[in-house]
mmCIF file with all atom_site columns, N, CA and C in Angstrom:
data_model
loop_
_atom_site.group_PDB
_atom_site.id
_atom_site.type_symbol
_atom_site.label_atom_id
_atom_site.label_alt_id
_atom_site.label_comp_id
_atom_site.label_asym_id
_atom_site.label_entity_id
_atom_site.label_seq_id
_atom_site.pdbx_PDB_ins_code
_atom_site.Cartn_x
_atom_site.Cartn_y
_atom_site.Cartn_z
_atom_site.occupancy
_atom_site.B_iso_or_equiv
_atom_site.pdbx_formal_charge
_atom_site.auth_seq_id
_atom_site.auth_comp_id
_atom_site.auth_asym_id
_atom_site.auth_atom_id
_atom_site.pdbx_PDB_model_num
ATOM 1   N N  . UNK H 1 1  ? -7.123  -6.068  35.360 1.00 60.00 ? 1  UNK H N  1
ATOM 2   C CA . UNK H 1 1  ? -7.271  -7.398  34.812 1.00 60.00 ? 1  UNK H CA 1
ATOM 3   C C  . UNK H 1 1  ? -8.751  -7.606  34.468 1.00 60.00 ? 1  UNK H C  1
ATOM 4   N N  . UNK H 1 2  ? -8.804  -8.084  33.219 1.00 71.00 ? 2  UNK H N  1
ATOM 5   C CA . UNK H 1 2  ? -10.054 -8.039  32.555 1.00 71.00 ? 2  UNK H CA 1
ATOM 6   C C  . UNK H 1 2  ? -10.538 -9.470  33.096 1.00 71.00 ? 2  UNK H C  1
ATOM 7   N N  . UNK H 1 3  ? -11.947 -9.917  33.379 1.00 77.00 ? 3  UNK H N  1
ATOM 8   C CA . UNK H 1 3  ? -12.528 -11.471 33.395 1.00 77.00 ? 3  UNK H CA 1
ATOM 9   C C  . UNK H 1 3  ? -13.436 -11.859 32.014 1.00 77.00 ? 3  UNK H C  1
ATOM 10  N N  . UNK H 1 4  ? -13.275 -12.896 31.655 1.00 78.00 ? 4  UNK H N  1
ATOM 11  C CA . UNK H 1 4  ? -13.871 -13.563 30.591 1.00 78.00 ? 4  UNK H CA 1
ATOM 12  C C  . UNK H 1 4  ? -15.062 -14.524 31.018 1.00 78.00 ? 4  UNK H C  1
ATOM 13  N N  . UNK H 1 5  ? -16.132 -14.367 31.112 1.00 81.00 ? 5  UNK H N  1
ATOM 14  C CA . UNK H 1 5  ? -16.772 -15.016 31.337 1.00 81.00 ? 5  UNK H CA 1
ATOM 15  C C  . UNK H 1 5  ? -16.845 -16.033 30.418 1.00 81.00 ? 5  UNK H C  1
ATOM 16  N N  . UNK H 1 6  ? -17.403 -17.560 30.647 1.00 78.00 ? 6  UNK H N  1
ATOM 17  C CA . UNK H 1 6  ? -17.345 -18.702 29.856 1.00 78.00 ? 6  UNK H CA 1
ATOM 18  C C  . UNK H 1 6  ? -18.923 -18.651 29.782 1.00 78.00 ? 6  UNK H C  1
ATOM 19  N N  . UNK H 1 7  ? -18.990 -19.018 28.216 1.00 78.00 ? 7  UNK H N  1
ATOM 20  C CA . UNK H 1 7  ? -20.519 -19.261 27.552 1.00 78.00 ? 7  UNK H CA 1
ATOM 21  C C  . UNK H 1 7  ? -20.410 -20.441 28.117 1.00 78.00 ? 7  UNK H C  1
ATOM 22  N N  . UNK H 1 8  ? -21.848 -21.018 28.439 1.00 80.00 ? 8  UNK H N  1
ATOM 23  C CA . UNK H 1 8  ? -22.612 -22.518 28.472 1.00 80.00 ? 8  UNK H CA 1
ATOM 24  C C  . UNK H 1 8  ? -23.428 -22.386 27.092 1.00 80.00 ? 8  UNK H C  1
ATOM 25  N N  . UNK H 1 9  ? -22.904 -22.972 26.164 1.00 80.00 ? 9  UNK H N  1
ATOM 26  C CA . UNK H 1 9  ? -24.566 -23.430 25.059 1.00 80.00 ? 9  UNK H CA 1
ATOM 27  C C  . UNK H 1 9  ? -23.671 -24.652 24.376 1.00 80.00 ? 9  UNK H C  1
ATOM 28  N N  . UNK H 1 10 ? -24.411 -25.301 23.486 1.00 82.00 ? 10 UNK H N  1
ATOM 29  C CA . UNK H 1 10 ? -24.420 -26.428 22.665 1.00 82.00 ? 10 UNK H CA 1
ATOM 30  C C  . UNK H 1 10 ? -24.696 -26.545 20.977 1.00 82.00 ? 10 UNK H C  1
ATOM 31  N N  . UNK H 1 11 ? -23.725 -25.945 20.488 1.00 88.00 ? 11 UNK H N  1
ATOM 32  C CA . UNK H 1 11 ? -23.641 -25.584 19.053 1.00 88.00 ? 11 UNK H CA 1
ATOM 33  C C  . UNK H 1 11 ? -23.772 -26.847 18.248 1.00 88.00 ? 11 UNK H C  1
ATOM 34  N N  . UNK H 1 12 ? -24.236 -26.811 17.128 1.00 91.00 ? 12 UNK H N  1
ATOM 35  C CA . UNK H 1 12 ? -24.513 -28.276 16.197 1.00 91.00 ? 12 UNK H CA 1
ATOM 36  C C  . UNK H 1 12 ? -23.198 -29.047 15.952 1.00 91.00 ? 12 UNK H C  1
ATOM 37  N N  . UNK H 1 13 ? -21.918 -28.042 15.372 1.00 91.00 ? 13 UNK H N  1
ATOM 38  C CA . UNK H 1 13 ? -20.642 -28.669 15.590 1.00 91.00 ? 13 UNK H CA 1
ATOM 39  C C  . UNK H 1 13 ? -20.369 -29.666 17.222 1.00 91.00 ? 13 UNK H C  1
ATOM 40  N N  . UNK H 1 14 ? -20.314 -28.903 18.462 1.00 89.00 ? 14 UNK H N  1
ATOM 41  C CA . UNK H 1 14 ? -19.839 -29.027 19.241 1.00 89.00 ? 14 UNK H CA 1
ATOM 42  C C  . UNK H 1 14 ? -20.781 -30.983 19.460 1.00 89.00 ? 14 UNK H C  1
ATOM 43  N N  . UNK H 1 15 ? -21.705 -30.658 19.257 1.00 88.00 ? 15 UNK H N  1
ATOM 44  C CA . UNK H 1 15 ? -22.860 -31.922 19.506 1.00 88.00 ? 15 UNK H CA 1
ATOM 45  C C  . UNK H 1 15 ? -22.339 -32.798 18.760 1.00 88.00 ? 15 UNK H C  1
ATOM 46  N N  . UNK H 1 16 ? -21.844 -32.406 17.706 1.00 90.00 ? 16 UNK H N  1
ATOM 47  C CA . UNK H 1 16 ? -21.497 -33.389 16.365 1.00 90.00 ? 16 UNK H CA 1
ATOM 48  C C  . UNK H 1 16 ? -20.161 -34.051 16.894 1.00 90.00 ? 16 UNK H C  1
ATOM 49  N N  . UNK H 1 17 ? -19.459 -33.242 17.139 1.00 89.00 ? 17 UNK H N  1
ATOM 50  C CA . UNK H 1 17 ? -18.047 -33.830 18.170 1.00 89.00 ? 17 UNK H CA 1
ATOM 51  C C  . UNK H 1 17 ? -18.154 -34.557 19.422 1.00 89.00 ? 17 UNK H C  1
ATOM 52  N N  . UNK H 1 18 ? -19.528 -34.735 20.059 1.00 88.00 ? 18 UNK H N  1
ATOM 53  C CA . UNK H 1 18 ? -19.298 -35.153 21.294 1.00 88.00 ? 18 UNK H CA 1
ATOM 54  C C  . UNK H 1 18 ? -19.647 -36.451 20.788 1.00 88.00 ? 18 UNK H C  1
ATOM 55  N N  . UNK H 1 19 ? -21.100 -36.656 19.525 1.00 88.00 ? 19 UNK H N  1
ATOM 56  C CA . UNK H 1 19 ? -21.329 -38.054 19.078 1.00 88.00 ? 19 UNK H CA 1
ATOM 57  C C  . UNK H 1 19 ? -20.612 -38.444 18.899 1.00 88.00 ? 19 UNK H C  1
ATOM 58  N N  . UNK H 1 20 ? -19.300 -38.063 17.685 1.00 88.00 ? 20 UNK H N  1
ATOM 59  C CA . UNK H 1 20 ? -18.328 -39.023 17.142 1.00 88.00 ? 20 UNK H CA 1
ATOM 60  C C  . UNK H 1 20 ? -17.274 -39.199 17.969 1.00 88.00 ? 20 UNK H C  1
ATOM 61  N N  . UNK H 1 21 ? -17.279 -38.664 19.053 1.00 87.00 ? 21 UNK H N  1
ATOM 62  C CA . UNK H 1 21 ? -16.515 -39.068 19.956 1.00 87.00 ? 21 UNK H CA 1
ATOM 63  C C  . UNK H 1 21 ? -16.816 -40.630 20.334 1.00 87.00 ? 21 UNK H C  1
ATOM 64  N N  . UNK H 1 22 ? -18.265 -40.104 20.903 1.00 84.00 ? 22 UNK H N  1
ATOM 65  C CA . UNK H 1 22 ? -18.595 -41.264 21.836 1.00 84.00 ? 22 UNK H CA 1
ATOM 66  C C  . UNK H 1 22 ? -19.070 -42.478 21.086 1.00 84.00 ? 22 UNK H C  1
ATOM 67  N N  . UNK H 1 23 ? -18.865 -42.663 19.485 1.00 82.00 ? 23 UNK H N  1
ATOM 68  C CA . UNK H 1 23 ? -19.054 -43.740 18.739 1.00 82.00 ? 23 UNK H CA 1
ATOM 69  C C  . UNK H 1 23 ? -17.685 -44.457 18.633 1.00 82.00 ? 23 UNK H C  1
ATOM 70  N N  . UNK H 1 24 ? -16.563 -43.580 18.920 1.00 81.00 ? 24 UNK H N  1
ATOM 71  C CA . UNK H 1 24 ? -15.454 -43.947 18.448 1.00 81.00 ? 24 UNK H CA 1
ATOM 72  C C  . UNK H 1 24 ? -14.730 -44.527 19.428 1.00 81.00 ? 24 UNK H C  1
ATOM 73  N N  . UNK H 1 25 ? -15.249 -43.806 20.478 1.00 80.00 ? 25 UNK H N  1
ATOM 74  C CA . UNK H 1 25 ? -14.798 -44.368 22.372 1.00 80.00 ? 25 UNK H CA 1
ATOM 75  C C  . UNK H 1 25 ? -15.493 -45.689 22.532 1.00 80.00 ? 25 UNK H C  1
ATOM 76  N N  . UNK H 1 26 ? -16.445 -46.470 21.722 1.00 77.00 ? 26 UNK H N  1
ATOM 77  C CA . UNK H 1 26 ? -17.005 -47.089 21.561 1.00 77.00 ? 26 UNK H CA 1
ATOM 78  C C  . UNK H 1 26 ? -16.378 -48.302 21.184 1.00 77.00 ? 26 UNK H C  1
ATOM 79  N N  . UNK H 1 27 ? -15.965 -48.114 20.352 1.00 77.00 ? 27 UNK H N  1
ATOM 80  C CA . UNK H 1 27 ? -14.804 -49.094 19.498 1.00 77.00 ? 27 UNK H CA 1
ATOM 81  C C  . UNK H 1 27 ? -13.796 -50.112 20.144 1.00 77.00 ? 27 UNK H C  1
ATOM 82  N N  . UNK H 1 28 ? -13.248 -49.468 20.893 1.00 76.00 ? 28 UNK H N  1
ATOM 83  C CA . UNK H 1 28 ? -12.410 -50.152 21.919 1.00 76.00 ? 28 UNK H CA 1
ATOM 84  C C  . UNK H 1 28 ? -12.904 -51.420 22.977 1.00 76.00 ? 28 UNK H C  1
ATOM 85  N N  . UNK H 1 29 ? -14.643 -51.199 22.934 1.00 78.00 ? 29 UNK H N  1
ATOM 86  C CA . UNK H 1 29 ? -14.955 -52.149 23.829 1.00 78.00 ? 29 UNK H CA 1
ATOM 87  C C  . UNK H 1 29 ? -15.172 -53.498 22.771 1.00 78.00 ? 29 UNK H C  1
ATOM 88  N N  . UNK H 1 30 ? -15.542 -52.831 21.603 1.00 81.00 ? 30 UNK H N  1
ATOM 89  C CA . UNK H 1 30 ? -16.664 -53.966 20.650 1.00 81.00 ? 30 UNK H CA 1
ATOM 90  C C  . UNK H 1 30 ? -15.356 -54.491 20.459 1.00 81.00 ? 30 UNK H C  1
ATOM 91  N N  . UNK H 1 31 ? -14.272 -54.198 19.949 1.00 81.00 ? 31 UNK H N  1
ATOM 92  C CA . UNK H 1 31 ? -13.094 -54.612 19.337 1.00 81.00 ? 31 UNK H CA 1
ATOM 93  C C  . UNK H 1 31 ? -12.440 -55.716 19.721 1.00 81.00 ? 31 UNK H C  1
ATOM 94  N N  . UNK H 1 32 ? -12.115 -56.134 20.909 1.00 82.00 ? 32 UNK H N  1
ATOM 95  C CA . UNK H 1 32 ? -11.413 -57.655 21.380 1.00 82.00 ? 32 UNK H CA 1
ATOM 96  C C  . UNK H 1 32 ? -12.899 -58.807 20.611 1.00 82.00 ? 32 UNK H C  1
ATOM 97  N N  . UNK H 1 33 ? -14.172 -58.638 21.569 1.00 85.00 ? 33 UNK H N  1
ATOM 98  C CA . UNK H 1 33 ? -14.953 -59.081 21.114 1.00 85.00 ? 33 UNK H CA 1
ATOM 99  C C  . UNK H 1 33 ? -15.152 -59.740 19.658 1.00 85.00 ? 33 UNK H C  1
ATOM 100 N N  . UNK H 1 34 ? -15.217 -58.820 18.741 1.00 85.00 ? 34 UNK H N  1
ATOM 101 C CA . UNK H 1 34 ? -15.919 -59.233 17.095 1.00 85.00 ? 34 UNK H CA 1
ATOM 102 C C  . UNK H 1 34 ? -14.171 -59.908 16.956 1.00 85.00 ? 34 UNK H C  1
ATOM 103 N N  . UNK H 1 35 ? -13.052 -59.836 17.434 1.00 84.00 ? 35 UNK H N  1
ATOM 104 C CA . UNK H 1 35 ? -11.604 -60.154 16.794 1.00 84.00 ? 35 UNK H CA 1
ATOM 105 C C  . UNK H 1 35 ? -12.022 -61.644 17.361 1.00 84.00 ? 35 UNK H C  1
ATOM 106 N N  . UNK H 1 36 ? -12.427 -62.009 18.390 1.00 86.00 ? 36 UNK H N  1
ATOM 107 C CA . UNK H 1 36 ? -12.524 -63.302 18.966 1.00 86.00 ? 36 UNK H CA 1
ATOM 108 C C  . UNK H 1 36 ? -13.507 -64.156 18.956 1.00 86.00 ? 36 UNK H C  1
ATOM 109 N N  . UNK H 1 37 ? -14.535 -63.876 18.051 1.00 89.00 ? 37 UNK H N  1
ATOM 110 C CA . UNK H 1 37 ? -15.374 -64.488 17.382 1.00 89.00 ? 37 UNK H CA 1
ATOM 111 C C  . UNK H 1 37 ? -15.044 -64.980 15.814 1.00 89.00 ? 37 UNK H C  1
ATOM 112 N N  . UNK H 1 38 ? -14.411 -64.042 15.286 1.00 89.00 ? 38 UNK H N  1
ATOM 113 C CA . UNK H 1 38 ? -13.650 -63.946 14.095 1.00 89.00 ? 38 UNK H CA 1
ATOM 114 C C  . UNK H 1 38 ? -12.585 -65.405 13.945 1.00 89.00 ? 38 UNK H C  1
ATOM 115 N N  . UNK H 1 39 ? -11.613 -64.707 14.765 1.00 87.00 ? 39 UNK H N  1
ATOM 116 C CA . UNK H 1 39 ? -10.154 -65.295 14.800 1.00 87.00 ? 39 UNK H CA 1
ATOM 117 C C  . UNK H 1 39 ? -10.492 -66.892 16.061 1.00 87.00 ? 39 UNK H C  1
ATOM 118 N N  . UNK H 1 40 ? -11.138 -66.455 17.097 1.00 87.00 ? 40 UNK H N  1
ATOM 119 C CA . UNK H 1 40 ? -10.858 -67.218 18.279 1.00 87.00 ? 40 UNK H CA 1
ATOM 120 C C  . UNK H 1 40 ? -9.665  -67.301 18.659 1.00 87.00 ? 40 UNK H C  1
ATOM 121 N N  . UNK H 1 41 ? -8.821  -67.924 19.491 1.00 86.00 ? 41 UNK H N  1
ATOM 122 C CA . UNK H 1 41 ? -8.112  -68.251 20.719 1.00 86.00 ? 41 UNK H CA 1
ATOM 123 C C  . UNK H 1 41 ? -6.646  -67.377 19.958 1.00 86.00 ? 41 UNK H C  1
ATOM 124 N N  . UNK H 1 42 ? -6.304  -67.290 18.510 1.00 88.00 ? 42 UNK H N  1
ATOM 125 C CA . UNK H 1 42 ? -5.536  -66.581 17.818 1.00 88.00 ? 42 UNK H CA 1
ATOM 126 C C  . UNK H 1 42 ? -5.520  -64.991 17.560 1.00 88.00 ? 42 UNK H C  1
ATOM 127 N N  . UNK H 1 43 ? -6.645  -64.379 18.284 1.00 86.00 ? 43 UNK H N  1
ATOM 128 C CA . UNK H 1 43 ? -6.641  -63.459 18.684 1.00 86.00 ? 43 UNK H CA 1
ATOM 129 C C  . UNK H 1 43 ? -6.670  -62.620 19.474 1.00 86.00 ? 43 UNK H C  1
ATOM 130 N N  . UNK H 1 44 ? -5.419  -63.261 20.706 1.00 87.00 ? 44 UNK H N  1
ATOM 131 C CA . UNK H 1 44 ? -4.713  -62.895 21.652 1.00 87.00 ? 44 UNK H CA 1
ATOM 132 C C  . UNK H 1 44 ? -3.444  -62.767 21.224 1.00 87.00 ? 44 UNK H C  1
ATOM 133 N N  . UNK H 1 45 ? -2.924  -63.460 20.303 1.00 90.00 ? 45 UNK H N  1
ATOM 134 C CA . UNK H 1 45 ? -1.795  -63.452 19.575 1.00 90.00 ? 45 UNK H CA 1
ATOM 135 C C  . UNK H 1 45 ? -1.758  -62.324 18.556 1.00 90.00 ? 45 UNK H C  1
ATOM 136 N N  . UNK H 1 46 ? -2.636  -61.510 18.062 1.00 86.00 ? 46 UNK H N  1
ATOM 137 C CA . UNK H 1 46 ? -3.022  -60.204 16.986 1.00 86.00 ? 46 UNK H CA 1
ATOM 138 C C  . UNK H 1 46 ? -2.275  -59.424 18.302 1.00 86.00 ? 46 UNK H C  1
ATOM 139 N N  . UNK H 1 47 ? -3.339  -59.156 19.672 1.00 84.00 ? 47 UNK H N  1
ATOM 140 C CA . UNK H 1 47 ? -3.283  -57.791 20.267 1.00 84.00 ? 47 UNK H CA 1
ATOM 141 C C  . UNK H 1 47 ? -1.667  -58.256 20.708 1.00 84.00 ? 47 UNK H C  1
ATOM 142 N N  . UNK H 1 48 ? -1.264  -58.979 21.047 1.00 90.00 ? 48 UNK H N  1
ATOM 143 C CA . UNK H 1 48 ? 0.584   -59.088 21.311 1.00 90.00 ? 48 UNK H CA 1
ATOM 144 C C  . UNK H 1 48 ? 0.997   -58.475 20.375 1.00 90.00 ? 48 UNK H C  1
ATOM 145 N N  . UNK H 1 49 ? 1.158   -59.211 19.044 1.00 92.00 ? 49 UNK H N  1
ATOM 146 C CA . UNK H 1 49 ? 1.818   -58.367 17.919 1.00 92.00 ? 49 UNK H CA 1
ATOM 147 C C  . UNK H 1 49 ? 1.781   -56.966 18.022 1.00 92.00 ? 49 UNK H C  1
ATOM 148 N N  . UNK H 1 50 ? 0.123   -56.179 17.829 1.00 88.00 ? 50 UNK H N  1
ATOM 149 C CA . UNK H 1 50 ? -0.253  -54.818 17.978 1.00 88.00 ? 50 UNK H CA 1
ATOM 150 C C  . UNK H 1 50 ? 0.567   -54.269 19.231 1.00 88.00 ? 50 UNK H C  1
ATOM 151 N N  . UNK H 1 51 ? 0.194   -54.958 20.262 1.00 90.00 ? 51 UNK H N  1
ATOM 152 C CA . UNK H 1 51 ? 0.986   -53.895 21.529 1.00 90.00 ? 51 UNK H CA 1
ATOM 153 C C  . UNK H 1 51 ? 2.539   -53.849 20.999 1.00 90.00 ? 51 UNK H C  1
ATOM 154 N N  . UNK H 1 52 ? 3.372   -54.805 20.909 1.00 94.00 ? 52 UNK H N  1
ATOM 155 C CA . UNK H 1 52 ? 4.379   -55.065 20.571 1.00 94.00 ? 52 UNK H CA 1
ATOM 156 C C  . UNK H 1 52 ? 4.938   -54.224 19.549 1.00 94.00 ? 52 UNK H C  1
ATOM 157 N N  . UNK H 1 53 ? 4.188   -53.774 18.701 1.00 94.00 ? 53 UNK H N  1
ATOM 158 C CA . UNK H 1 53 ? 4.472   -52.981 16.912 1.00 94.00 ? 53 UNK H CA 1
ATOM 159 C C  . UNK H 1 53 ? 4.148   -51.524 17.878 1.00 94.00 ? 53 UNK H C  1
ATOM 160 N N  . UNK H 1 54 ? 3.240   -51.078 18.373 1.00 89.00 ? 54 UNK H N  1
ATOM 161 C CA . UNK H 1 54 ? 3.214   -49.970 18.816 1.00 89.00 ? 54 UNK H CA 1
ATOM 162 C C  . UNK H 1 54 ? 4.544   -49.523 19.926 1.00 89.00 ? 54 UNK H C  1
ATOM 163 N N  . UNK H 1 55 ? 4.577   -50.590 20.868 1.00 93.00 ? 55 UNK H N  1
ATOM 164 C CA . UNK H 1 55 ? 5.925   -49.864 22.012 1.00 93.00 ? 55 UNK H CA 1
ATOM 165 C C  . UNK H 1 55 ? 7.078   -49.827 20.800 1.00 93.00 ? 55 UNK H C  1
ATOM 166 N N  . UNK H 1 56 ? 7.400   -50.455 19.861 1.00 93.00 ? 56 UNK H N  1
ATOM 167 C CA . UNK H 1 56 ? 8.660   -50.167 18.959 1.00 93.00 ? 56 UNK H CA 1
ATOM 168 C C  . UNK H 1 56 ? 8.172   -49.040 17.996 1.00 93.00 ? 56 UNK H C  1
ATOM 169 N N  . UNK H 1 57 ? 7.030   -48.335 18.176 1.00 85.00 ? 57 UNK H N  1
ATOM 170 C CA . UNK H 1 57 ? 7.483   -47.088 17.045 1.00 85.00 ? 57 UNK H CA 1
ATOM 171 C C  . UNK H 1 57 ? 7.494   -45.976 18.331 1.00 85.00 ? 57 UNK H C  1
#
């Protein structure tokens, strides 16, 4: 049985994937926020709909 050792390094792709990750993981926090400045008290009634449209597909 052969062993594979695992590289440690940090390729420009791999870096590039961890940013747009973590811009996009991002999103989720800003998102109730800017909807409820926007909409106010009617945008508790959006994320119902949304949860609601998502458990039916």
């Amino acid at each position: 049985m052969t062993q594979r050792l695992l590289q440690r390094d940090a390729t420009r792709i791999g870096l590039l994937y961890s940013s747009v990750s973590g811009i996009i993981g991002s999103g989720w926090l800003l998102g109730p926020f800017l909807a409820m400045q926007q909409a106010g008290p009617w945008s508790i009634l959006s994320w119902i709909i949304g949860a609601t449209a998502v458990l039916l597909l």
